[in-house]
PDB file of C-alpha atoms (C1' of nucleotides) in Angstrom:
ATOM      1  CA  UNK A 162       0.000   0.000   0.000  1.00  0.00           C
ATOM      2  CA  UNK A 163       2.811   2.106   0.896  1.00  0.00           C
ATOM      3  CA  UNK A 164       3.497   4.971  -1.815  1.00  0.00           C
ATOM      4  CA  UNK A 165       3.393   8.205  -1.355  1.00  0.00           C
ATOM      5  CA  UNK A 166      -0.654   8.594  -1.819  1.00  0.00           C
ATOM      6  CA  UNK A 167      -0.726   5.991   0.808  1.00  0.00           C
ATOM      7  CA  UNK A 168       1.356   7.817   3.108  1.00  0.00           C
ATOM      8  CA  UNK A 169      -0.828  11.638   2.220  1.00  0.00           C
ATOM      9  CA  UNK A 170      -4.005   9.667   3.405  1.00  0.00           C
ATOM     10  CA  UNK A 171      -2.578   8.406   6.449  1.00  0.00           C
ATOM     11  CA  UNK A 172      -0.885  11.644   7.177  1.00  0.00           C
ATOM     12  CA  UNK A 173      -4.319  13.323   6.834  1.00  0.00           C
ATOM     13  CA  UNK A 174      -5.911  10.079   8.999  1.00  0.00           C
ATOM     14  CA  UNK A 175      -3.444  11.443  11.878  1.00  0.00           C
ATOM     15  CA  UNK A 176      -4.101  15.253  10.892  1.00  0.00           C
ATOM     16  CA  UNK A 177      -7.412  14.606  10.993  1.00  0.00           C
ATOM     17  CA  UNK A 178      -7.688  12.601  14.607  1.00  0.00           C
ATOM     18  CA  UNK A 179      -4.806  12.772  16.630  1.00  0.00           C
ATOM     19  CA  UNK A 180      -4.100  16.373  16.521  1.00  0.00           C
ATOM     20  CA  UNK A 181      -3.722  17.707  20.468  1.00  0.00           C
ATOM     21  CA  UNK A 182      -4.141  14.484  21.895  1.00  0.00           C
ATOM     22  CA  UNK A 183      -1.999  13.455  24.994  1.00  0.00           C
ATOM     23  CA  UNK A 184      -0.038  10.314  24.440  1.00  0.00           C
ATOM     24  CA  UNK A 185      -1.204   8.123  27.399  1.00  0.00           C
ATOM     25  CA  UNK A 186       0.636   4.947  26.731  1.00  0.00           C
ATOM     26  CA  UNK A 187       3.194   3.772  24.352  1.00  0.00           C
ATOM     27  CA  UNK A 188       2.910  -0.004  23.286  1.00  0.00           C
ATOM     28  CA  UNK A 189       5.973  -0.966  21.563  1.00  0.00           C
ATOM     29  CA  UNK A 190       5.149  -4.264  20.127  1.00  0.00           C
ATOM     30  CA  UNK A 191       8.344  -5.393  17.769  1.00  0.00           C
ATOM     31  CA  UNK A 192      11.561  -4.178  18.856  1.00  0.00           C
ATOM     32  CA  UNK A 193      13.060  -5.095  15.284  1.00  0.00           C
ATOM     33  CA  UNK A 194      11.603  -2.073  13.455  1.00  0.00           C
ATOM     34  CA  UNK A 195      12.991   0.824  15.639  1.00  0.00           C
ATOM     35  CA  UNK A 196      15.781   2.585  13.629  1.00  0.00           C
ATOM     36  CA  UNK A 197      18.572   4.710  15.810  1.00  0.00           C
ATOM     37  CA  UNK A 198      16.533   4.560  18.940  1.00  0.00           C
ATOM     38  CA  UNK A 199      16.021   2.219  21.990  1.00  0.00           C
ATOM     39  CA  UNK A 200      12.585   0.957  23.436  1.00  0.00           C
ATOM     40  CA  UNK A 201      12.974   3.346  26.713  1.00  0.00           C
ATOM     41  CA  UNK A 202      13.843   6.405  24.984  1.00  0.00           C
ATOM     42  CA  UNK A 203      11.323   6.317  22.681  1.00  0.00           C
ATOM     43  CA  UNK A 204       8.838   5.419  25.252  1.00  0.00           C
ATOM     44  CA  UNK A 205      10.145   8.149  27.071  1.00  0.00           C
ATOM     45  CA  UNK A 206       9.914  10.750  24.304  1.00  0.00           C
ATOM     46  CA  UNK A 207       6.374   9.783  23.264  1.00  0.00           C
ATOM     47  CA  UNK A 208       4.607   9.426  26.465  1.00  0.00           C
ATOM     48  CA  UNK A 209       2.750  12.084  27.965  1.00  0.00           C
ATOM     49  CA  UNK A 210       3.651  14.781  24.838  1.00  0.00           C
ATOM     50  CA  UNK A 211       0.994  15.648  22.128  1.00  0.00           C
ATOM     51  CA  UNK A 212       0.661  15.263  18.486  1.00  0.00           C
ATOM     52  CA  UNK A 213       0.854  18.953  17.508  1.00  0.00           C
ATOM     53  CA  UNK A 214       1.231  18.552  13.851  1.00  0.00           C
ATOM     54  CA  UNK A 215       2.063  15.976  10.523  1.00  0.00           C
ATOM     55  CA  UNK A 216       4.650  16.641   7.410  1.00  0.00           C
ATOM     56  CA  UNK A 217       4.924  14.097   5.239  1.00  0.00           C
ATOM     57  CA  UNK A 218       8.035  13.637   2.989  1.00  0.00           C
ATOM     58  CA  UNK A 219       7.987  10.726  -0.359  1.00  0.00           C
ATOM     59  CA  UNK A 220       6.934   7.305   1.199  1.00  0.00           C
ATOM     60  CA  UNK A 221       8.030   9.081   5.537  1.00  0.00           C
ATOM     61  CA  UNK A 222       5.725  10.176   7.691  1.00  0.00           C
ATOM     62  CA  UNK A 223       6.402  12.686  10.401  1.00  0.00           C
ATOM     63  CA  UNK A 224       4.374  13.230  13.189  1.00  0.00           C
ATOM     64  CA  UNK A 225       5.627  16.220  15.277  1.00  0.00           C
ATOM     65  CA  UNK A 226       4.722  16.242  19.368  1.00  0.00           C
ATOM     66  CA  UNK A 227       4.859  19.016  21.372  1.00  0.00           C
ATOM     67  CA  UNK A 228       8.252  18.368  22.746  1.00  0.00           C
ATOM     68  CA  UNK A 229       9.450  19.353  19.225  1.00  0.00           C
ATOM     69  CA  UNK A 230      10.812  15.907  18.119  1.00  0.00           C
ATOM     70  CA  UNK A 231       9.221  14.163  15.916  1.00  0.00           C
ATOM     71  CA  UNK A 232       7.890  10.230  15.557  1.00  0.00           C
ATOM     72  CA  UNK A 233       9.248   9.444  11.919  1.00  0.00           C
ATOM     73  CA  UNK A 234       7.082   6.306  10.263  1.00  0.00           C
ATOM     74  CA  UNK A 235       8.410   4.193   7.140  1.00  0.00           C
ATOM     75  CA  UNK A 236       5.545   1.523   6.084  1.00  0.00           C
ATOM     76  CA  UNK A 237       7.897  -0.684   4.092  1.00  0.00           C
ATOM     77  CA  UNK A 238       5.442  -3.116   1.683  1.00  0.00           C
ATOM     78  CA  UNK A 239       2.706  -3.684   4.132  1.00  0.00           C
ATOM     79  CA  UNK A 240       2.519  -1.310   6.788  1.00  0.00           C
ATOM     80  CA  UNK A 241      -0.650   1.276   7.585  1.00  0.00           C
ATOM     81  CA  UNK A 242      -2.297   3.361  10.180  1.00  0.00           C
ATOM     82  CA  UNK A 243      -5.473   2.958  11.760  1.00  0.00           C
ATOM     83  CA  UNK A 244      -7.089   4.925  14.588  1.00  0.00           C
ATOM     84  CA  UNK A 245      -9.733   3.408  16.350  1.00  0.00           C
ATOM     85  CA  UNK A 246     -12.335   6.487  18.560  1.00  0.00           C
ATOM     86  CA  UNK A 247     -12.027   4.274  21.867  1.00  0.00           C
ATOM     87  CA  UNK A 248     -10.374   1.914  23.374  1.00  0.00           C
ATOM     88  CA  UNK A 249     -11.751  -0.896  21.783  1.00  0.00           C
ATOM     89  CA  UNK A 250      -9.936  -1.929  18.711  1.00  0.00           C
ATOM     90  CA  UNK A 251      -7.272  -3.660  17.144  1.00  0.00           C
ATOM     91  CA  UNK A 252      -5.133  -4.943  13.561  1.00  0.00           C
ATOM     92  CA  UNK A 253      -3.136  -8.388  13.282  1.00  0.00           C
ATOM     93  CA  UNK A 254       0.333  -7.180  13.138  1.00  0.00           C
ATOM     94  CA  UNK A 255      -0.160  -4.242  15.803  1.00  0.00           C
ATOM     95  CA  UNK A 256       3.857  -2.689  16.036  1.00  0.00           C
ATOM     96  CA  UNK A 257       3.258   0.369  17.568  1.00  0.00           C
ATOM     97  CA  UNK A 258       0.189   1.026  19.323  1.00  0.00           C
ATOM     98  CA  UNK A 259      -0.567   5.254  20.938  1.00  0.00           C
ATOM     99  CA  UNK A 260      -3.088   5.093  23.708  1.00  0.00           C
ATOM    100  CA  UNK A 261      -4.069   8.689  24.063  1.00  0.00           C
ATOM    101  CA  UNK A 262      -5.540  10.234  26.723  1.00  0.00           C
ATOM    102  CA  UNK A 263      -9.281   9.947  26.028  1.00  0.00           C
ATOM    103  CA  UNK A 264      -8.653   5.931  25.230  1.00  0.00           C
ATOM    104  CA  UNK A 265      -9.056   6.337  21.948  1.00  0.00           C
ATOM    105  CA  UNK A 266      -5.596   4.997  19.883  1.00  0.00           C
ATOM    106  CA  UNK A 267      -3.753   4.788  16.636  1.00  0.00           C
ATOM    107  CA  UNK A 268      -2.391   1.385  15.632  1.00  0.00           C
ATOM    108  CA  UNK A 269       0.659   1.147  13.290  1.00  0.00           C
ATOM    109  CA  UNK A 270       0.360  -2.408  11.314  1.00  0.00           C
ATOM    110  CA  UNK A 271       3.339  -3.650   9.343  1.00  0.00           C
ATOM    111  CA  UNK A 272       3.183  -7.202   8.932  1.00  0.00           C
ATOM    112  CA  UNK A 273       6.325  -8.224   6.909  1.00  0.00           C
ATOM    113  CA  UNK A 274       8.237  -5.558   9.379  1.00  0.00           C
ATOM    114  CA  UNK A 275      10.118  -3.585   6.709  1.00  0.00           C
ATOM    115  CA  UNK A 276       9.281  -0.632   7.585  1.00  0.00           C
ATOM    116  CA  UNK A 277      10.501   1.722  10.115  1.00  0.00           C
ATOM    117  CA  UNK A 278       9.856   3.642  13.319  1.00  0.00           C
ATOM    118  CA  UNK A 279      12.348   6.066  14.196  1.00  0.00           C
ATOM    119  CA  UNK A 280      12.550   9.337  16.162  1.00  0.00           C
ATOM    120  CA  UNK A 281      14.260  12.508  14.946  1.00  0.00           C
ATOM    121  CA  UNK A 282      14.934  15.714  15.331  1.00  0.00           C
ATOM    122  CA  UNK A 283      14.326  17.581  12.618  1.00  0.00           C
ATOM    123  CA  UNK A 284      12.731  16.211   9.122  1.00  0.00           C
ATOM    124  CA  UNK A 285      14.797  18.435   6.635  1.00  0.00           C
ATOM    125  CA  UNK A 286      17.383  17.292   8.318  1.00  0.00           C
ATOM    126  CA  UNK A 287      16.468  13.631   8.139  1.00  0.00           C
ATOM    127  CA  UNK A 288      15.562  13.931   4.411  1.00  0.00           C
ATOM    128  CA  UNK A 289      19.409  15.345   3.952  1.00  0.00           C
ATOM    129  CA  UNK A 290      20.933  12.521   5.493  1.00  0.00           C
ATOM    130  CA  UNK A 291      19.188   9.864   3.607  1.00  0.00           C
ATOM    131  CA  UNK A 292      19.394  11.661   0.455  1.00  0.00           C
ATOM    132  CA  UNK A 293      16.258  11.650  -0.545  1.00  0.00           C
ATOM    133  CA  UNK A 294      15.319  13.718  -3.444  1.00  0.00           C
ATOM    134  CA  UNK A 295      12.179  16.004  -4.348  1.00  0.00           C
ATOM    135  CA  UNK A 296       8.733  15.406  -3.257  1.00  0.00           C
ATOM    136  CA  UNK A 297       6.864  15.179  -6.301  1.00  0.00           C
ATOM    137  CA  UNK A 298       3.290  15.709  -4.726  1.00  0.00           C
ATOM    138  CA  UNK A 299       0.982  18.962  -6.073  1.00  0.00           C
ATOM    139  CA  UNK A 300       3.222  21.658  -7.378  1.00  0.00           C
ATOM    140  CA  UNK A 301       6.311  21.472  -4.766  1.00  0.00           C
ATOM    141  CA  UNK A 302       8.425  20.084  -7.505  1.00  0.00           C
ATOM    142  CA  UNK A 303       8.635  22.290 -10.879  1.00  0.00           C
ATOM    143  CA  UNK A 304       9.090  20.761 -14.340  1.00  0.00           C
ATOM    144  CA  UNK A 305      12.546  21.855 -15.165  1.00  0.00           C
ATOM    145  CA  UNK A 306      13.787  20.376 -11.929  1.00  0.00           C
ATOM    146  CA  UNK A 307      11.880  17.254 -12.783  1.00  0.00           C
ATOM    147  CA  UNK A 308      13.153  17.183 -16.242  1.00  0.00           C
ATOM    148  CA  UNK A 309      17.022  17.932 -15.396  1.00  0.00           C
ATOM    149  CA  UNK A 310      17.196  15.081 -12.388  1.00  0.00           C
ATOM    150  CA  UNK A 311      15.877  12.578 -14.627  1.00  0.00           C
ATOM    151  CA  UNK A 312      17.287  12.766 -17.974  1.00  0.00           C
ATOM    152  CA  UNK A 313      21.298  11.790 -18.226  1.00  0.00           C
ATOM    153  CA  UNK A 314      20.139   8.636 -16.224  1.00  0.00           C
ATOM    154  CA  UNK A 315      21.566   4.998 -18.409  1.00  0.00           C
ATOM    155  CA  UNK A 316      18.743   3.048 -16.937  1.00  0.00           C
ATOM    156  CA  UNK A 317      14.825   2.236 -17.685  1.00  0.00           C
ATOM    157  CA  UNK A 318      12.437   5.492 -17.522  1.00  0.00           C
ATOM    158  CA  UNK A 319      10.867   2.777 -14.757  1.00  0.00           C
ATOM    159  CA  UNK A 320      13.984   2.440 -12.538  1.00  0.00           C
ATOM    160  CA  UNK A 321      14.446   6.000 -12.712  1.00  0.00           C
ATOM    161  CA  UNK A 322      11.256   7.162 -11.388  1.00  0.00           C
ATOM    162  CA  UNK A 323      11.541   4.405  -8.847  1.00  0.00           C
ATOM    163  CA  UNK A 324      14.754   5.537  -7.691  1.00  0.00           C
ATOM    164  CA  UNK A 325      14.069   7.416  -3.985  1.00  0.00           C
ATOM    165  CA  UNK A 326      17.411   9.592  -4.527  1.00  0.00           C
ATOM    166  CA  UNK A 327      16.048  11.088  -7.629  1.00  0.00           C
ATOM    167  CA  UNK A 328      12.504  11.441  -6.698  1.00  0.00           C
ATOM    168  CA  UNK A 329      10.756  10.465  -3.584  1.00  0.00           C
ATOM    169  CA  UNK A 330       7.368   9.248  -2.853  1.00  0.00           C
ATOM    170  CA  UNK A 331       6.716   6.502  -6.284  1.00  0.00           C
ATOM    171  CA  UNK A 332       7.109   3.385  -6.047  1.00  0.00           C
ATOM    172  CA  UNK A 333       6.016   0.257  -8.403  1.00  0.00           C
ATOM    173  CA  UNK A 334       2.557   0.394  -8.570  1.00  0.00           C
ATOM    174  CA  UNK A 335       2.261   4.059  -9.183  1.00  0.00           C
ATOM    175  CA  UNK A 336       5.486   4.085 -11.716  1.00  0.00           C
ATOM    176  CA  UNK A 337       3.335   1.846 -13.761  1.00  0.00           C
ATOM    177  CA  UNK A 338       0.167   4.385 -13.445  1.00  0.00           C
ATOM    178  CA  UNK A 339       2.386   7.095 -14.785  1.00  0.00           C
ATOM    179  CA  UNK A 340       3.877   5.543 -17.397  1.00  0.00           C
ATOM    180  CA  UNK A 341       0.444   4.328 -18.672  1.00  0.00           C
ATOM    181  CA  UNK A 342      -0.776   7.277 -18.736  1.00  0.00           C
ATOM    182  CA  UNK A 343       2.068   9.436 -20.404  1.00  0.00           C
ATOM    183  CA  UNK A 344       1.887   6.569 -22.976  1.00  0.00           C
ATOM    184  CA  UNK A 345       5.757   5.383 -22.346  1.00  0.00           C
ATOM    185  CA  UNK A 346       7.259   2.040 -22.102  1.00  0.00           C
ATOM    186  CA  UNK A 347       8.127   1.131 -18.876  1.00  0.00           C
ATOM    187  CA  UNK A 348      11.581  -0.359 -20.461  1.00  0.00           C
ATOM    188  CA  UNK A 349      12.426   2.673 -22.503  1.00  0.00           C
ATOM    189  CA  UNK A 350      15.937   4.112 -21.721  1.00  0.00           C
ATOM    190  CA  UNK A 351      15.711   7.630 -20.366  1.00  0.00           C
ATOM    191  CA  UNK A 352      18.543   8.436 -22.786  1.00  0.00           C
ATOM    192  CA  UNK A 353      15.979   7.695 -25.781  1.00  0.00           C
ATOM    193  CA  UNK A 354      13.582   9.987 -24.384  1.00  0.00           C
ATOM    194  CA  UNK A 355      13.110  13.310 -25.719  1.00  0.00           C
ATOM    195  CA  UNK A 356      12.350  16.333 -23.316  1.00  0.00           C
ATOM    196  CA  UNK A 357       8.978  16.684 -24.295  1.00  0.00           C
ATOM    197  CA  UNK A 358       8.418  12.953 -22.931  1.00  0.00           C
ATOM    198  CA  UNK A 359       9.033  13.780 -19.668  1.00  0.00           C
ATOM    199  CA  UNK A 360       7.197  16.950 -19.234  1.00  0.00           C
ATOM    200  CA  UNK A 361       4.530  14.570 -20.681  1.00  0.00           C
ATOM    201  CA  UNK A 362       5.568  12.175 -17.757  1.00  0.00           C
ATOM    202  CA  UNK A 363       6.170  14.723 -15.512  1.00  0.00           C
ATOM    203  CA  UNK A 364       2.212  15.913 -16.471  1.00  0.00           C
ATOM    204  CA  UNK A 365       0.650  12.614 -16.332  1.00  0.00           C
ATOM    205  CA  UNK A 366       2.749  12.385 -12.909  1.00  0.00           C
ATOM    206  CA  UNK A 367       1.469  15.130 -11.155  1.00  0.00           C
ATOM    207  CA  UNK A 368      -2.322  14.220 -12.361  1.00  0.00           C
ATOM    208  CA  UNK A 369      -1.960  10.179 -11.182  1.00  0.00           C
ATOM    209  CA  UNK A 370      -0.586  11.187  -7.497  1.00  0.00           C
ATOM    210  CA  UNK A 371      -3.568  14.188  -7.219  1.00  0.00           C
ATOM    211  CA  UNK A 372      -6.297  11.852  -8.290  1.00  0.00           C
ATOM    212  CA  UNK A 373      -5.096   8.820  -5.897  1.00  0.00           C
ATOM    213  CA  UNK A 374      -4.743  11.032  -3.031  1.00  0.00           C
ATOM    214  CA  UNK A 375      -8.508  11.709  -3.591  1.00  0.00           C
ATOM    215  CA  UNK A 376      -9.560   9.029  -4.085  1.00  0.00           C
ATOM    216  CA  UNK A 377      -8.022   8.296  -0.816  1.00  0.00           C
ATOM    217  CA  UNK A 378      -5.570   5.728  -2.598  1.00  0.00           C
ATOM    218  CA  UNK A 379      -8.274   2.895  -2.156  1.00  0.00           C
ATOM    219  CA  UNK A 380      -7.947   0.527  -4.551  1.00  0.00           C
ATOM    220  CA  UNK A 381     -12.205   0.297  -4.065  1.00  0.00           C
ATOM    221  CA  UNK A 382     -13.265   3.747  -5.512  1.00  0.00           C
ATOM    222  CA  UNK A 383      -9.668   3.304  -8.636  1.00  0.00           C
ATOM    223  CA  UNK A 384     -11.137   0.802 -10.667  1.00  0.00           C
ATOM    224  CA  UNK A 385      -9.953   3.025 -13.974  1.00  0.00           C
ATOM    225  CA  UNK A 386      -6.625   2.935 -12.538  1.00  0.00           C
ATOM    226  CA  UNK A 387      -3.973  -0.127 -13.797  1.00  0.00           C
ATOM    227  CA  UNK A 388      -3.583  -1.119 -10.066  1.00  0.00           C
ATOM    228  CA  UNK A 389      -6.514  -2.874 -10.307  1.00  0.00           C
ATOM    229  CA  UNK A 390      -5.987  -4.304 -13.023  1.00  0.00           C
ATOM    230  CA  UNK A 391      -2.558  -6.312 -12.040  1.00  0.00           C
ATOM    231  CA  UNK A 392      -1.798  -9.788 -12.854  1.00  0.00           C
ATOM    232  CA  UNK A 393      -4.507 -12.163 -14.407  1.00  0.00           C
ATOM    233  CA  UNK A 394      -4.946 -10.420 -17.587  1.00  0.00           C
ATOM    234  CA  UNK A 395      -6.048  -7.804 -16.551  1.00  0.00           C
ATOM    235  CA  UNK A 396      -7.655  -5.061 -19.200  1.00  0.00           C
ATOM    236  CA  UNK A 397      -5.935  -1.811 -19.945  1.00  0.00           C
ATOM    237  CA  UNK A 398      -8.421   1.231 -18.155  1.00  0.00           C
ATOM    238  CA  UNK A 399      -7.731   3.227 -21.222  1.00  0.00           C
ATOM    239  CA  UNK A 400      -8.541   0.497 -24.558  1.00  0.00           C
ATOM    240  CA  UNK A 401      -9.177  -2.555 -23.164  1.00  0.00           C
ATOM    241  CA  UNK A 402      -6.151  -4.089 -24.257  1.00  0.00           C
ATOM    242  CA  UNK A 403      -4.624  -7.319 -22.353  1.00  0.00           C
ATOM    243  CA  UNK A 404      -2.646  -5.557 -19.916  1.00  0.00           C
ATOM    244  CA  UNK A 405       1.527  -7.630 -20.125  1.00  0.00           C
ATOM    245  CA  UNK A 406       3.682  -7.914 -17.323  1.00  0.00           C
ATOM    246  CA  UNK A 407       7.775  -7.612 -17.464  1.00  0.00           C
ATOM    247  CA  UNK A 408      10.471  -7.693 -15.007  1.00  0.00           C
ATOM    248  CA  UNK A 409      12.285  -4.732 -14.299  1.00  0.00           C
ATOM    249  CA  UNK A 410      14.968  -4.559 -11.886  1.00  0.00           C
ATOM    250  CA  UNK A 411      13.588  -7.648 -10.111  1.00  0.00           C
ATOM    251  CA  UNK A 412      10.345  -5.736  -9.625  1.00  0.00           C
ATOM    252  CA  UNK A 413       7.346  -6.786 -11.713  1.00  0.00           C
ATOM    253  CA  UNK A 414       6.175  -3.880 -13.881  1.00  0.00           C
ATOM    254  CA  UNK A 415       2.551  -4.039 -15.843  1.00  0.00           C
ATOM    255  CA  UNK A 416       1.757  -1.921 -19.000  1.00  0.00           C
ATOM    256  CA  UNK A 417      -0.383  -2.103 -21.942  1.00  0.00           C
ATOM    257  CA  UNK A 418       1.171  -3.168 -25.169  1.00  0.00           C
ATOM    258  CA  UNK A 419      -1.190  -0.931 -26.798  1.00  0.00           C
ATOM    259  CA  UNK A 420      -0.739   2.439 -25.153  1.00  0.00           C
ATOM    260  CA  UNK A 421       2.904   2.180 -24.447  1.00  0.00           C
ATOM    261  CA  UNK A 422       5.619   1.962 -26.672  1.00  0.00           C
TER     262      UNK A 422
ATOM    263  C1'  DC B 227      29.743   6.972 -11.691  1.00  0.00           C
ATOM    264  C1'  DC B 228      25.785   3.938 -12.343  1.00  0.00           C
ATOM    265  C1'  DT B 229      22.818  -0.260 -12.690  1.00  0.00           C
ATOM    266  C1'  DA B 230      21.190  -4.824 -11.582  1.00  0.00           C
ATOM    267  C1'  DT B 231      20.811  -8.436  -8.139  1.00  0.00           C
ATOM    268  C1'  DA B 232      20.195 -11.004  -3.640  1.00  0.00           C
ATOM    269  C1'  DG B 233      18.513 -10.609   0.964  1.00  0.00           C
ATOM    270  C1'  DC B 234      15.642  -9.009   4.708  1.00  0.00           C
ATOM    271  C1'  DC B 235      10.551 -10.481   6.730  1.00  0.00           C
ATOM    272  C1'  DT B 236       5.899 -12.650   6.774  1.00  0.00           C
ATOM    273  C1'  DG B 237       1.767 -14.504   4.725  1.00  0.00           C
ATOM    274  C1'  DA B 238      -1.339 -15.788   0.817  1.00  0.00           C
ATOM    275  C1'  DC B 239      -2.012 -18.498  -3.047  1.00  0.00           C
ATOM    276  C1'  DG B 240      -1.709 -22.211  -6.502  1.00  0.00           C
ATOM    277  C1'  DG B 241       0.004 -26.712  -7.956  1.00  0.00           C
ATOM    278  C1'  DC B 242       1.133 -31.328  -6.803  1.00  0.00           C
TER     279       DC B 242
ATOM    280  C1'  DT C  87      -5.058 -31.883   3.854  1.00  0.00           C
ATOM    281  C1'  DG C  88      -0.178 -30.729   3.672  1.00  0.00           C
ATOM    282  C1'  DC C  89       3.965 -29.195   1.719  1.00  0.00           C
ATOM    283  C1'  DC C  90       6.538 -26.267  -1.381  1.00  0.00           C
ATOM    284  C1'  DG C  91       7.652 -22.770  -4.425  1.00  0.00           C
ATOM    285  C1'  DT C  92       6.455 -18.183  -5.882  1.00  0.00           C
ATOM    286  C1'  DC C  93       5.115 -13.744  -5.290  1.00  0.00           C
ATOM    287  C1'  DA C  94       4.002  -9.337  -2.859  1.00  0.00           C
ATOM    288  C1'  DG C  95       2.775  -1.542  -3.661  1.00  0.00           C
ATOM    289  C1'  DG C  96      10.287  -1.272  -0.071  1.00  0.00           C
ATOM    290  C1'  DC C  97      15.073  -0.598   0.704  1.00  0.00           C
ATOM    291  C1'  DT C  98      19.915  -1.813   1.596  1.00  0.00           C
ATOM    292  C1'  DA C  99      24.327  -3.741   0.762  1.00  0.00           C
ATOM    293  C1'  DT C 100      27.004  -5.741  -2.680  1.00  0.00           C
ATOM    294  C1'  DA C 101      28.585  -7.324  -7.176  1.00  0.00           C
ATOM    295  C1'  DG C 102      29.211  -6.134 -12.019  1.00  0.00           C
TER     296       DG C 102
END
DNA sequence: CCTATAGCCTGACGGC
DNA sequence: TGCCGTCAGGCTATAG
């Protein structure tokens, strides 16, 4: 579930529930995910501050207490966020449960534990550190900027856009959606593209991450998107075509032989 | 410099 | 029914 629309709705799911509630308990369910930080001290930092506000950078989510630090989420292939109004409530692979004050809680679920929780500082920082590139999401990344980090890559247009240094927040399933819908070959070399491709990518990007984000990324209300259309032939959205499936840097990528060349 | 690959972790699914 | 291999919307370290 875990690209960056996934990560805007649950950023909005805390923004819209958790904002200036106490922490009341911290239950710290799998030691395995914390990154940089022990068990006590994030207890410690967590328990008893507020959530004050979110920021959200690529596939990270940063939710910011009152104590100024800030609870940093990664949700790896199968992680999410659920808050539940009381007490009662609960998910399968529970990692990180927040008890706030009034009972009610937010759950973070990861159940093949690649993601990470991690506390830090300061997010720009964070985001320096790890190198991550631009935030593609609404109009925070211009199309010259777009344009200049791609091109000059050897690779597949796909590996590019995948690539978190370059550009943060896609990931395979939406690569695919972009690709489809600028009409380009997941397997075409960036170095065969001309510019006017990738504003047309950079276009059909910024339209694909607006659209999933309102459609709260819920594979449910996108059944015109590709993503539901994965594996057993599956029909393109666009002309009905068999949708094909290829292997690109070990990740599976789908496209229709039709509207991508 | 850059790209492609195996490995991490767990569970669901299909074939035998 | 049970077992086994494969695959899954991520990322990292390592080999080429």
């Amino acid at each position: 579930m875990p690209e960056l629309p996934d990560v805007e709705v649950f950023r909005l799911l805390v923004e819209k529930n958790c904002l200036k509630r106490t922490i009341a308990k911290v239950q710290l369910n799998d030691l395995s995910m914390l990154k940089e930080i022990q068990p006590k001290e994030l207890d410690s930092q967590l328990s008893g501050s507020s959530i004050k506000e979110t920021k959200r950078h690529g596939k990270h989510l940063f939710i910011g207490l009152d104590t100024s630090k800030w609870l940093e989420l990664h949700f790896g292939m199968t992680g999410f966020l659920q808050f539940f109004p009381d007490s009662q409530g609960d998910t399968q692979h529970d990692r990180l449960r927040l008890d706030f004050k009034d009972s009610s809680h937010l759950v973070y679920d990861c159940q093949r534990k690649l993601g990470e929780i991690g506390l830090v500082q300061d997010p720009e920082r964070f985001i320096q550190d790890r190198g991550l590139g631009p935030d593609p999401y609404q109009a925070s990344l211009e199309q010259d900027r777009f344009v200049n980090l791609i091109s000059g890559r050897r690779g597949s247009i796909k590996s590019a856009l995948m690539n978190q240094t370059l550009l943060s927040g896609l990931g395979n399933i939406y690569t695919d959606e972009v690709l489809l819908v600028a009409g380009i070959h997941p397997k075409t070399k960036v170095k065969s593209l001309r510019r006017q491709d990738l504003i047309m990518i950079y276009k059909a990007m910024q339209q694909v991450l607006v659209e999933a984000v309102k459609r709260e990324a819920d594979p449910q209300k996108m059944s015109d998107f590709l993503l539901s259309q994965r594996g057993k032939g599956g029909l393109c959205p666009h002309c009905r075509s068999t949708v094909e499936k290829v292997t690109i840097s070990g990740r599976s990528a789908y496209f229709c032989p039709r509207c991508q060349r």
